[in-house]
Coordinates of C-alpha atoms in Angstrom, one line a residue:
Chain A
M1 CA -8.3 -66.1 21.7
T2 CA -7.8 -66.0 17.7
L3 CA -7.5 -63.0 15.2
F4 CA -10.2 -65.3 13.8
S5 CA -12.5 -64.4 16.9
L6 CA -11.4 -61.0 17.5
V7 CA -12.9 -59.4 14.4
D8 CA -15.5 -60.9 14.6
L9 CA -16.5 -59.9 17.9
F10 CA -15.6 -56.7 16.9
G11 CA -17.9 -57.1 13.6
V12 CA -20.9 -58.9 15.7
S13 CA -20.7 -56.2 18.1
V14 CA -21.3 -53.5 15.9
F15 CA -24.3 -55.1 13.6
A16 CA -25.5 -56.3 16.8
V17 CA -26.5 -52.7 17.1
S18 CA -27.2 -51.2 14.1
G19 CA -29.9 -54.0 14.3
A20 CA -31.2 -53.1 18.0
L21 CA -31.6 -49.7 16.5
R22 CA -33.9 -51.1 14.1
A23 CA -35.7 -52.9 16.6
R24 CA -35.8 -50.2 18.4
E25 CA -37.2 -47.5 15.6
K26 CA -39.9 -50.5 15.2
K27 CA -41.4 -49.9 19.1
L28 CA -40.3 -53.8 19.4
D29 CA -40.1 -55.8 22.7
P30 CA -36.2 -56.8 23.8
I31 CA -36.9 -60.3 22.0
G32 CA -37.4 -58.1 19.2
F33 CA -34.3 -56.5 19.9
V34 CA -32.0 -59.7 20.0
T35 CA -34.3 -60.8 17.0
L36 CA -32.9 -58.0 14.6
G37 CA -29.4 -57.5 16.9
L38 CA -28.6 -61.6 16.5
V39 CA -30.1 -61.8 12.3
T40 CA -27.7 -58.3 12.0
A41 CA -25.5 -59.8 13.7
T42 CA -24.4 -63.5 12.2
G43 CA -26.6 -63.8 9.3
G44 CA -24.4 -62.7 6.9
G45 CA -21.6 -64.6 9.1
V46 CA -24.0 -67.8 8.5
L47 CA -24.4 -67.5 5.2
R48 CA -20.5 -67.4 4.3
D49 CA -19.6 -70.1 6.3
A50 CA -22.9 -72.6 5.1
I51 CA -21.1 -70.9 1.6
L52 CA -17.5 -71.9 2.5
G53 CA -19.2 -75.6 4.3
R54 CA -18.1 -74.5 7.7
V55 CA -20.5 -76.8 10.0
P56 CA -22.1 -75.6 12.0
P57 CA -21.3 -71.9 11.4
F58 CA -19.6 -69.7 14.0
V59 CA -22.5 -68.2 16.2
F60 CA -23.5 -71.8 17.0
Q61 CA -20.0 -73.1 18.3
D62 CA -19.1 -70.2 20.7
S63 CA -21.2 -69.0 23.4
V64 CA -19.2 -66.0 23.6
I65 CA -20.5 -64.5 20.4
L66 CA -23.6 -65.4 20.7
G67 CA -23.7 -64.2 24.0
V68 CA -22.0 -60.9 23.3
A69 CA -24.4 -60.4 20.9
V70 CA -27.2 -60.7 23.0
A71 CA -25.7 -59.0 25.9
V72 CA -24.9 -55.3 23.0
S73 CA -28.8 -55.7 21.4
L74 CA -30.0 -55.8 24.8
A75 CA -27.8 -52.9 26.0
V76 CA -29.4 -51.0 22.6
F77 CA -32.8 -51.5 24.8
A78 CA -31.9 -50.2 28.3
V79 CA -29.7 -47.1 26.7
N80 CA -30.4 -44.1 24.7
I81 CA -28.4 -44.4 21.3
P82 CA -29.6 -41.4 18.4
Q83 CA -31.2 -43.2 16.2
K84 CA -28.9 -42.2 12.9
G85 CA -26.1 -44.6 14.7
L86 CA -27.5 -47.0 12.4
E87 CA -26.3 -46.8 9.4
Y88 CA -22.7 -45.8 10.9
F89 CA -22.1 -48.6 13.1
D90 CA -23.6 -51.1 9.9
A91 CA -21.1 -49.2 7.5
V92 CA -18.4 -50.7 10.3
G93 CA -20.1 -54.2 10.5
L94 CA -19.5 -53.8 6.9
G95 CA -16.3 -53.3 6.6
F96 CA -14.9 -55.5 9.0
Y97 CA -17.3 -58.4 7.4
S98 CA -16.0 -58.0 3.9
A99 CA -12.3 -58.0 4.9
M100 CA -12.6 -61.8 7.5
G101 CA -15.1 -62.9 4.6
A102 CA -12.4 -62.2 1.9
L103 CA -9.8 -63.5 3.8
L104 CA -12.0 -66.8 5.1
A105 CA -12.6 -67.6 1.1
L106 CA -9.2 -66.9 0.2
E107 CA -7.6 -69.8 2.8
K108 CA -10.3 -72.3 1.2
G109 CA -8.8 -71.8 -1.9
L110 CA -11.1 -69.8 -3.6
P111 CA -10.2 -68.0 -6.7
P112 CA -10.3 -64.3 -5.8
I113 CA -13.4 -63.0 -8.4
P114 CA -15.8 -66.0 -6.2
C115 CA -13.4 -64.4 -3.4
V116 CA -15.4 -61.3 -3.5
L117 CA -18.3 -62.3 -3.9
V118 CA -18.1 -64.6 -0.6
A119 CA -17.1 -61.1 1.4
V120 CA -19.9 -58.8 0.1
T121 CA -22.5 -62.1 0.5
S122 CA -21.2 -62.0 4.1
A123 CA -20.8 -57.7 4.4
V124 CA -24.8 -57.6 3.4
G125 CA -26.1 -60.4 3.8
G126 CA -27.5 -59.4 7.9
G127 CA -28.1 -56.3 7.2
V128 CA -30.3 -57.3 4.4
M129 CA -32.1 -60.0 6.7
R130 CA -33.0 -56.8 8.9
E131 CA -34.3 -55.4 6.6
V132 CA -36.3 -58.4 4.8
M133 CA -37.6 -58.7 8.0
V134 CA -39.2 -55.8 9.2
H135 CA -39.3 -54.8 5.5
E136 CA -37.4 -51.6 4.7
L137 CA -35.5 -51.8 1.5
P138 CA -32.2 -53.3 2.0
F139 CA -29.0 -50.5 2.2
I140 CA -27.7 -52.3 -0.8
F141 CA -30.6 -50.6 -3.3
R142 CA -30.4 -48.0 -1.5
G143 CA -27.8 -46.2 -3.2
T144 CA -24.9 -44.7 -1.0
L145 CA -21.8 -47.2 -2.2
Y146 CA -22.8 -49.9 0.4
A147 CA -22.1 -52.6 -1.9
T148 CA -19.5 -50.7 -3.7
A149 CA -17.8 -50.5 -0.4
S150 CA -17.8 -53.9 -0.1
I151 CA -16.4 -54.8 -2.7
L152 CA -13.9 -52.3 -2.7
G153 CA -12.9 -53.2 1.0
A154 CA -12.3 -57.7 -0.5
C155 CA -10.4 -55.7 -3.2
V156 CA -7.6 -54.4 -0.8
L157 CA -7.6 -57.5 1.1
L158 CA -6.8 -59.8 -1.8
V159 CA -4.2 -57.5 -2.5
A160 CA -2.8 -56.8 0.5
H161 CA -2.8 -60.7 1.1
R162 CA -1.1 -60.6 -1.8
A163 CA 1.5 -58.4 -1.4
G164 CA 2.8 -60.3 2.4
A165 CA 1.0 -58.0 4.7
P166 CA 0.5 -60.0 7.9
D167 CA -3.2 -60.9 8.3
P168 CA -4.2 -58.4 10.8
L169 CA -2.6 -55.4 8.9
A170 CA -4.5 -57.0 5.9
I171 CA -8.1 -57.1 7.6
G172 CA -7.2 -53.7 9.4
L173 CA -7.0 -51.9 6.1
A174 CA -9.6 -53.5 4.4
S175 CA -11.7 -53.2 6.9
A176 CA -10.3 -49.7 7.5
I177 CA -10.8 -48.9 3.9
A178 CA -14.1 -50.4 3.5
A179 CA -16.0 -48.8 6.8
G180 CA -14.0 -45.2 5.6
L181 CA -16.0 -44.9 2.2
R182 CA -18.8 -46.3 3.0
I183 CA -19.6 -43.6 5.9
L184 CA -18.0 -40.4 3.4
A185 CA -20.6 -41.5 1.1
I186 CA -23.2 -41.0 3.7
R187 CA -22.5 -38.1 4.9
F188 CA -22.3 -36.6 1.0
N189 CA -24.2 -38.6 -0.3
W190 CA -21.8 -40.1 -3.0
S191 CA -23.5 -42.3 -5.0
L192 CA -23.8 -43.8 -8.8
P193 CA -25.6 -43.1 -11.3
T194 CA -29.5 -44.2 -12.0
P195 CA -31.2 -45.1 -14.5
R196 CA -34.0 -42.4 -13.7
D197 CA -33.1 -40.4 -16.6
G198 CA -36.8 -41.4 -18.7
E199 CA -34.6 -44.3 -19.8
R200 CA -36.7 -46.8 -19.8
Chain R
M1 CA -40.8 -95.2 11.8
T2 CA -38.7 -93.4 14.7
L3 CA -39.5 -90.8 17.2
F4 CA -37.5 -88.2 15.3
S5 CA -39.9 -88.4 12.5
L6 CA -42.9 -88.9 14.3
V7 CA -42.1 -85.7 16.1
D8 CA -40.8 -83.9 12.7
L9 CA -44.6 -85.4 11.6
F10 CA -46.8 -83.7 13.9
G11 CA -44.7 -81.1 13.9
V12 CA -44.1 -80.4 9.9
S13 CA -48.2 -81.3 9.9
V14 CA -49.8 -78.1 12.2
F15 CA -47.0 -75.9 10.9
A16 CA -49.0 -76.9 7.3
V17 CA -52.5 -75.4 8.5
S18 CA -50.8 -72.6 9.7
G19 CA -49.0 -71.8 5.6
A20 CA -52.1 -72.5 3.9
L21 CA -54.4 -70.9 6.5
R22 CA -52.5 -67.8 5.5
A23 CA -52.5 -68.9 2.2
R24 CA -56.5 -68.7 2.3
E25 CA -56.2 -65.6 4.0
K26 CA -54.1 -63.9 0.8
K27 CA -57.1 -66.3 -1.7
L28 CA -53.7 -67.5 -3.0
D29 CA -54.8 -70.7 -5.8
P30 CA -53.7 -75.1 -4.6
I31 CA -50.2 -74.6 -5.4
G32 CA -49.9 -70.9 -3.4
F33 CA -51.7 -73.3 -0.1
V34 CA -49.1 -76.0 -1.1
T35 CA -45.6 -73.4 -0.8
L36 CA -46.8 -71.2 2.4
G37 CA -48.0 -74.7 3.8
L38 CA -44.4 -76.5 3.1
V39 CA -42.1 -73.3 3.5
T40 CA -43.7 -73.1 7.3
A41 CA -43.4 -76.9 7.7
T42 CA -39.8 -76.9 6.6
G43 CA -38.2 -74.0 6.4
G44 CA -36.6 -73.8 10.0
G45 CA -36.0 -77.8 9.9
V46 CA -33.9 -77.4 6.8
L47 CA -32.2 -74.0 8.2
R48 CA -31.5 -76.7 11.7
D49 CA -30.4 -79.4 9.9
A50 CA -28.4 -76.9 7.4
I51 CA -26.4 -75.5 11.0
L52 CA -25.5 -79.1 11.9
G53 CA -24.6 -80.1 9.0
R54 CA -27.1 -82.9 8.2
V55 CA -27.3 -83.4 4.3
P56 CA -30.1 -83.4 2.5
P57 CA -32.4 -81.7 5.1
F58 CA -35.2 -84.1 6.5
V59 CA -37.8 -83.3 3.7
F60 CA -35.7 -83.8 1.2
Q61 CA -34.7 -86.9 2.0
D62 CA -38.6 -88.6 3.5
S63 CA -41.0 -88.5 1.0
V64 CA -43.6 -89.1 3.8
I65 CA -43.0 -86.1 5.6
L66 CA -43.2 -84.1 2.3
G67 CA -46.5 -86.6 1.4
V68 CA -47.8 -85.2 4.5
A69 CA -46.9 -81.7 4.3
V70 CA -48.8 -81.5 0.7
A71 CA -51.3 -83.1 1.7
V72 CA -52.7 -80.8 5.0
S73 CA -51.8 -78.0 2.7
L74 CA -54.0 -79.5 0.4
A75 CA -56.9 -80.5 2.5
V76 CA -57.2 -76.7 4.1
F77 CA -57.7 -75.4 0.8
A78 CA -60.5 -77.8 0.5
V79 CA -62.0 -78.1 4.3
N80 CA -62.6 -74.8 6.3
I81 CA -61.0 -74.6 9.7
P82 CA -61.8 -71.1 10.8
Q83 CA -59.1 -68.7 10.2
K84 CA -58.0 -67.5 13.6
G85 CA -56.8 -71.1 13.8
L86 CA -53.6 -69.9 12.3
E87 CA -52.1 -68.6 15.6
Y88 CA -53.3 -72.0 17.5
F89 CA -51.5 -74.6 15.1
D90 CA -48.7 -72.1 14.8
A91 CA -47.9 -72.5 18.5
V92 CA -48.5 -76.1 18.2
G93 CA -45.5 -76.5 15.7
L94 CA -43.5 -74.3 17.9
G95 CA -43.6 -76.1 20.2
F96 CA -42.3 -79.6 19.0
Y97 CA -39.9 -77.7 16.6
S98 CA -38.4 -76.2 20.1
A99 CA -38.0 -79.7 21.9
M100 CA -36.9 -80.9 18.3
G101 CA -34.4 -78.8 17.8
A102 CA -32.7 -78.2 21.1
L103 CA -32.5 -82.1 21.1
L104 CA -30.9 -82.4 18.0
A105 CA -28.5 -79.6 18.7
L106 CA -27.7 -81.5 22.0
E107 CA -26.7 -85.1 20.2
K108 CA -24.5 -82.8 18.1
G109 CA -22.4 -81.9 21.1
L110 CA -23.2 -78.0 20.9
P111 CA -22.8 -76.2 23.5
P112 CA -26.2 -75.3 25.6
I113 CA -26.6 -71.7 24.5
P114 CA -26.4 -72.6 21.1
C115 CA -28.9 -75.2 21.6
V116 CA -31.1 -73.0 22.4
L117 CA -30.4 -70.9 19.2
V118 CA -30.5 -73.7 17.2
A119 CA -34.0 -74.8 18.9
V120 CA -35.1 -71.0 17.9
T121 CA -34.2 -70.9 14.8
S122 CA -35.4 -73.8 14.0
A123 CA -38.8 -73.3 16.0
V124 CA -39.4 -69.2 13.9
G125 CA -37.7 -69.6 10.7
G126 CA -40.5 -70.9 8.8
G127 CA -42.8 -69.3 9.9
V128 CA -40.6 -66.3 9.4
M129 CA -40.3 -67.0 5.4
R130 CA -43.7 -68.0 5.8
E131 CA -44.6 -64.0 6.6
V132 CA -42.0 -62.6 4.6
M133 CA -42.8 -64.1 0.9
V134 CA -46.1 -63.0 1.4
H135 CA -45.4 -59.3 3.7
E136 CA -46.6 -59.8 7.0
L137 CA -44.7 -58.7 9.6
P138 CA -43.2 -62.2 11.4
F139 CA -44.9 -63.2 15.0
I140 CA -41.2 -63.1 16.4
F141 CA -41.9 -59.1 16.0
R142 CA -45.3 -58.8 16.9
G143 CA -44.7 -59.1 20.7
T144 CA -46.9 -61.9 22.4
L145 CA -44.0 -64.8 24.0
Y146 CA -43.2 -65.8 20.4
A147 CA -39.7 -66.4 20.9
T148 CA -39.7 -66.7 24.3
A149 CA -42.3 -69.6 24.8
S150 CA -39.6 -70.9 22.1
I151 CA -36.2 -70.1 24.2
L152 CA -38.3 -71.6 27.4
G153 CA -39.2 -75.6 25.6
A154 CA -35.5 -75.7 24.4
C155 CA -34.2 -74.9 28.3
V156 CA -37.3 -77.5 29.5
L157 CA -35.5 -79.7 27.1
L158 CA -31.7 -79.5 27.9
V159 CA -33.2 -79.0 31.4
A160 CA -35.2 -82.4 31.2
H161 CA -32.4 -83.5 29.1
R162 CA -29.1 -83.5 31.8
A163 CA -32.0 -84.5 35.0
G164 CA -32.3 -88.1 32.8
A165 CA -35.4 -88.0 31.1
P166 CA -35.9 -90.3 28.0
D167 CA -35.9 -88.3 25.2
P168 CA -40.3 -88.6 24.6
L169 CA -40.5 -87.7 27.4
A170 CA -38.0 -84.4 27.6
I171 CA -39.6 -83.7 24.2
G172 CA -42.9 -84.0 25.3
L173 CA -42.8 -82.0 28.3
A174 CA -40.9 -79.4 27.0
S175 CA -43.0 -78.9 23.5
A176 CA -46.6 -78.8 25.8
I177 CA -44.5 -76.3 27.7
A178 CA -43.3 -73.4 24.9
A179 CA -46.8 -74.5 22.9
G180 CA -48.9 -73.8 26.0
L181 CA -47.2 -71.3 27.3
R182 CA -47.4 -69.0 23.8
I183 CA -51.6 -69.8 23.3
L184 CA -51.8 -68.3 26.5
A185 CA -49.9 -65.4 25.5
I186 CA -52.2 -65.1 23.1
R187 CA -55.6 -65.7 24.5
F188 CA -54.7 -63.3 27.3
N189 CA -52.5 -61.3 25.5
W190 CA -49.7 -62.1 27.5
S191 CA -46.7 -59.4 26.1
L192 CA -42.7 -57.5 27.4
P193 CA -42.9 -54.7 27.1
T194 CA -41.8 -52.3 24.7
P195 CA -39.8 -48.8 24.3
R196 CA -43.2 -47.3 23.3
D197 CA -43.5 -44.6 25.6
G198 CA -41.0 -41.6 24.3
E199 CA -38.0 -43.4 24.9
R200 CA -36.6 -43.1 21.6
Chain X
M1 CA -17.2 -77.7 -20.3
T2 CA -19.3 -79.5 -19.2
L3 CA -23.1 -80.2 -20.1
F4 CA -24.0 -79.3 -16.6
S5 CA -22.0 -75.8 -16.5
L6 CA -23.1 -74.7 -20.5
V7 CA -27.0 -75.1 -18.9
D8 CA -26.0 -73.3 -15.9
L9 CA -24.6 -70.9 -17.9
F10 CA -27.6 -70.5 -19.7
G11 CA -29.6 -70.3 -16.5
V12 CA -28.0 -68.1 -15.4
S13 CA -28.1 -65.4 -17.6
V14 CA -31.6 -65.6 -18.4
F15 CA -32.7 -65.3 -14.7
A16 CA -29.7 -62.9 -14.5
V17 CA -32.0 -60.0 -17.3
S18 CA -35.3 -60.6 -15.5
G19 CA -33.2 -59.8 -11.6
A20 CA -31.7 -56.9 -13.4
L21 CA -35.0 -55.7 -15.5
R22 CA -36.3 -55.7 -12.1
A23 CA -33.6 -53.5 -10.8
R24 CA -34.2 -51.0 -14.1
E25 CA -38.3 -50.9 -13.2
K26 CA -37.1 -50.2 -9.2
K27 CA -34.5 -47.3 -10.6
L28 CA -31.7 -48.8 -8.9
D29 CA -28.0 -47.7 -9.6
P30 CA -25.8 -50.5 -11.7
I31 CA -24.5 -52.4 -8.5
G32 CA -28.3 -52.5 -8.3
F33 CA -28.9 -54.2 -10.9
V34 CA -25.3 -56.8 -10.1
T35 CA -27.3 -57.3 -7.3
L36 CA -30.8 -58.4 -7.8
G37 CA -29.4 -59.4 -11.4
L38 CA -26.6 -62.3 -9.5
V39 CA -29.4 -63.3 -6.9
T40 CA -31.9 -64.1 -9.1
A41 CA -29.2 -65.9 -11.5
T42 CA -27.6 -68.2 -8.6
G43 CA -30.1 -67.8 -5.1
G44 CA -32.2 -70.6 -6.8
G45 CA -29.2 -72.6 -7.4
V46 CA -27.6 -72.0 -4.6
L47 CA -30.2 -73.3 -2.0
R48 CA -30.0 -76.0 -4.4
D49 CA -26.2 -77.1 -3.6
A50 CA -26.7 -76.1 0.2
I51 CA -29.2 -78.6 0.1
L52 CA -27.0 -81.7 -1.8
G53 CA -24.1 -81.1 -0.2
R54 CA -22.2 -79.1 -2.8
V55 CA -20.1 -76.8 -1.1
P56 CA -19.3 -74.1 -2.3
P57 CA -22.6 -73.9 -4.2
F58 CA -21.4 -73.7 -7.9
V59 CA -21.5 -70.0 -8.2
F60 CA -18.1 -69.5 -6.0
Q61 CA -16.2 -71.9 -7.6
D62 CA -17.4 -71.2 -11.3
S63 CA -15.4 -67.6 -12.3
V64 CA -16.7 -67.9 -15.8
I65 CA -20.7 -68.0 -14.3
L66 CA -19.7 -65.5 -11.8
G67 CA -18.3 -63.0 -14.9
V68 CA -21.3 -63.3 -17.4
A69 CA -23.6 -62.8 -14.8
V70 CA -22.1 -59.6 -13.4
A71 CA -21.8 -58.9 -17.3
V72 CA -25.4 -59.6 -18.4
S73 CA -26.8 -57.4 -15.3
L74 CA -24.6 -55.0 -16.6
A75 CA -25.8 -55.1 -20.3
V76 CA -29.0 -55.1 -19.0
F77 CA -28.5 -51.5 -17.0
A78 CA -26.7 -50.1 -20.5
V79 CA -28.9 -51.2 -23.4
N80 CA -32.6 -51.4 -23.1
I81 CA -34.5 -54.3 -23.0
P82 CA -38.5 -54.1 -22.6
Q83 CA -40.0 -54.4 -19.5
K84 CA -42.2 -56.9 -20.3
G85 CA -39.6 -59.2 -20.6
L86 CA -38.9 -59.9 -17.7
E87 CA -41.6 -62.3 -17.2
Y88 CA -40.3 -64.0 -20.6
F89 CA -36.6 -64.2 -19.5
D90 CA -37.4 -65.4 -15.4
A91 CA -40.2 -68.8 -17.7
V92 CA -37.1 -69.9 -19.7
G93 CA -34.9 -69.7 -16.1
L94 CA -37.2 -71.5 -14.5
G95 CA -37.4 -74.3 -17.3
F96 CA -33.4 -75.0 -17.4
Y97 CA -33.4 -74.9 -13.5
S98 CA -36.3 -77.4 -13.0
A99 CA -34.5 -79.7 -15.1
M100 CA -31.0 -78.9 -13.9
G101 CA -32.4 -79.7 -10.5
A102 CA -34.4 -81.9 -10.9
L103 CA -31.1 -84.1 -13.0
L104 CA -28.2 -83.6 -10.3
A105 CA -31.3 -84.0 -7.0
L106 CA -31.6 -87.7 -8.6
E107 CA -28.2 -88.3 -9.7
K108 CA -27.8 -87.6 -5.9
G109 CA -30.0 -90.9 -5.3
L110 CA -33.5 -88.2 -3.6
P111 CA -36.3 -90.2 -4.3
P112 CA -38.6 -89.0 -6.7
I113 CA -40.7 -87.2 -4.7
P114 CA -37.6 -85.0 -3.2
C115 CA -36.6 -84.7 -6.4
V116 CA -39.3 -82.8 -8.0
L117 CA -39.1 -80.9 -4.5
V118 CA -35.4 -79.5 -5.0
A119 CA -36.1 -78.9 -8.8
V120 CA -38.6 -76.8 -7.6
T121 CA -36.6 -75.1 -4.9
S122 CA -34.1 -74.5 -7.5
A123 CA -36.4 -73.4 -10.0
V124 CA -38.3 -70.6 -7.8
G125 CA -36.0 -69.7 -5.4
G126 CA -33.7 -66.8 -6.8
G127 CA -37.1 -65.1 -7.9
V128 CA -38.8 -65.4 -4.6
M129 CA -35.4 -63.8 -3.7
R130 CA -35.8 -61.1 -6.6
E131 CA -39.4 -59.9 -5.2
V132 CA -38.6 -60.4 -1.3
M133 CA -35.8 -57.7 -1.7
V134 CA -37.8 -54.9 -3.3
H135 CA -41.4 -56.0 -1.6
E136 CA -42.9 -57.7 -4.8
L137 CA -45.4 -61.1 -4.2
P138 CA -43.2 -63.7 -5.2
F139 CA -44.1 -64.7 -8.9
I140 CA -45.1 -68.0 -7.5
F141 CA -48.2 -66.5 -5.8
R142 CA -49.9 -64.8 -8.8
G143 CA -51.0 -67.6 -10.3
T144 CA -49.6 -68.3 -13.3
L145 CA -49.1 -71.8 -13.4
Y146 CA -44.9 -70.2 -12.1
A147 CA -44.8 -73.7 -9.9
T148 CA -47.0 -75.8 -11.3
A149 CA -44.6 -75.6 -15.5
S150 CA -41.9 -76.2 -13.1
I151 CA -43.5 -79.1 -11.5
L152 CA -44.1 -80.8 -14.8
G153 CA -40.8 -79.9 -16.2
A154 CA -39.4 -81.6 -13.3
C155 CA -41.6 -84.7 -13.7
V156 CA -40.8 -84.5 -17.4
L157 CA -37.1 -85.2 -16.5
L158 CA -37.6 -87.7 -14.4
V159 CA -40.0 -89.5 -16.7
A160 CA -37.5 -88.7 -19.1
H161 CA -34.4 -89.8 -17.2
R162 CA -36.1 -93.1 -16.7
A163 CA -36.9 -94.1 -19.9
G164 CA -33.0 -94.0 -20.5
A165 CA -32.9 -90.9 -22.7
P166 CA -29.4 -88.8 -22.4
D167 CA -28.8 -86.2 -20.1
P168 CA -28.9 -83.6 -23.1
L169 CA -32.5 -84.8 -24.5
A170 CA -34.2 -84.9 -21.3
I171 CA -33.1 -81.9 -19.8
G172 CA -33.6 -80.0 -23.2
L173 CA -37.5 -81.7 -23.5
A174 CA -37.7 -80.8 -20.0
S175 CA -37.0 -77.4 -20.1
A176 CA -38.9 -76.6 -23.7
I177 CA -41.9 -78.0 -21.2
A178 CA -41.9 -76.4 -18.5
A179 CA -40.4 -72.5 -19.9
G180 CA -43.1 -73.7 -22.8
L181 CA -46.0 -74.0 -20.7
R182 CA -45.1 -71.3 -18.7
I183 CA -45.2 -68.9 -21.4
L184 CA -48.5 -70.0 -22.7
A185 CA -49.8 -69.1 -19.1
I186 CA -48.7 -65.3 -19.3
R187 CA -50.0 -65.0 -22.8
F188 CA -53.6 -66.5 -22.6
N189 CA -53.7 -66.1 -18.3
W190 CA -54.4 -70.0 -17.6
S191 CA -54.9 -69.5 -13.9
L192 CA -55.3 -72.3 -11.2
P193 CA -58.8 -72.0 -9.0
T194 CA -58.2 -70.0 -6.2
P195 CA -60.8 -70.1 -2.8
R196 CA -62.2 -66.5 -3.9
D197 CA -66.1 -67.5 -3.9
G198 CA -67.2 -65.7 -0.4
E199 CA -65.8 -69.7 1.1
R200 CA -63.7 -68.4 3.6

């Protein structure tokens, strides 16, 4: 099992929890749990792979990753995880996917700015699909440093890679910083300014 | 005309009816009928082809399939099909697409579990797009054995193929069983259990 | 800078304005402006490139286009463009994308009808994503000659190309006619008939 599969596996698992928790909130059946779990866990990675020309996308090649995502989703159906875990598990998935997305784009030879876009797309893609499918507003529009954390994570990875850090270190660092910022933002309700003030 | 195009044509036509019926319900204009008809009829197949690396996707190669989907959608604008047909036509499309998706994934050399995922993605994809675009809850979340029927159909195809059944037989059998289960579930309101009972 | 990048740049810029204006209406933060700006500006082009097998899609190859889309979105956050500009900027983007999409599909060797479908998909795709992500009804379902204008633009391009017109002329003509028809339809509230009249 390579580093990539391992990081994919972590990212997929935590995102699957967040998707399954949304399914619980919506009172869906087990298939609903698996659907939202899988969509959240793999949607961004499938977009990423489609963008980078990796065909078929990872989850369609690897029965282990797919099986784990399904098992995690069903486990959430069976056991009782506090509902507010949704945002926290999602934050950890955001971190992993941001780091992985940036690294894979880099290895494909993309320039730095597109690398960041690939990273953010892969990190937020699954969550956007999850929310759109059940008619919730995607986190990226709720203003608590969601995309910001992903962008920061991608930039950390690019800098660490440029500085010669080995991949596991770069991924660990970038994931932790992105997830950390997002979690702090949830806790302390940090946000960017909006044009709310009668400016329209 | 090969078996594949023929099965595609059937799947596309029945899905187009379901999309156009949703357009009628939403009181859309003819272009709205064609849009929802086409999206429902081809959305899942386009996803499937993107996943399997079949470029351009089938509907962009074949003017006949595209023309039929448009014509069927406009026919629904012109004639009067009972609105409750939406779910039944959708069920038949679900069956065809599940069988075709599994077979194409198999031929691409994917392992069995990913084959099932390709099948389900291609079978439910167009319907999910249809519902998301007009702000309805996708069938896959409504709990009447929708994805379940698709999974069953894909498994039947895999088993039939493994058992040496010729493609037309395997596709016919898998389609009929998937569509049949879904139609029975609609009729008799069969569903899977949900965590409704105060467990959250 | 080739003709294609230049036309892409125009299309991307005007679509980015429309996306950012939707973000202002929804009172989003700057990241929300950039997200909706980028999604609107590049969503259809990414679909187009995925359909035609152009990997990675244009916006992931070209830091200039990506940078301009981000800058335009942020500019809309900073300055005050009247909200009703949303539909007009969107109309111009629709024109450019319809023409470009048809030409690129033609160069890929697709038959005429699929060329039109590629054109319409690329022209309406970003806008559909924008509206779906913030729970608005896509313009294509609102009935003021939206897809109709795109289809017309694609047909004009095909005819002009067949007649031997040079690419810049064909693109200019097709874009202007598509955008023009859509703008007239907005102004004068032109629409196609719907089955509203008790026919269901």
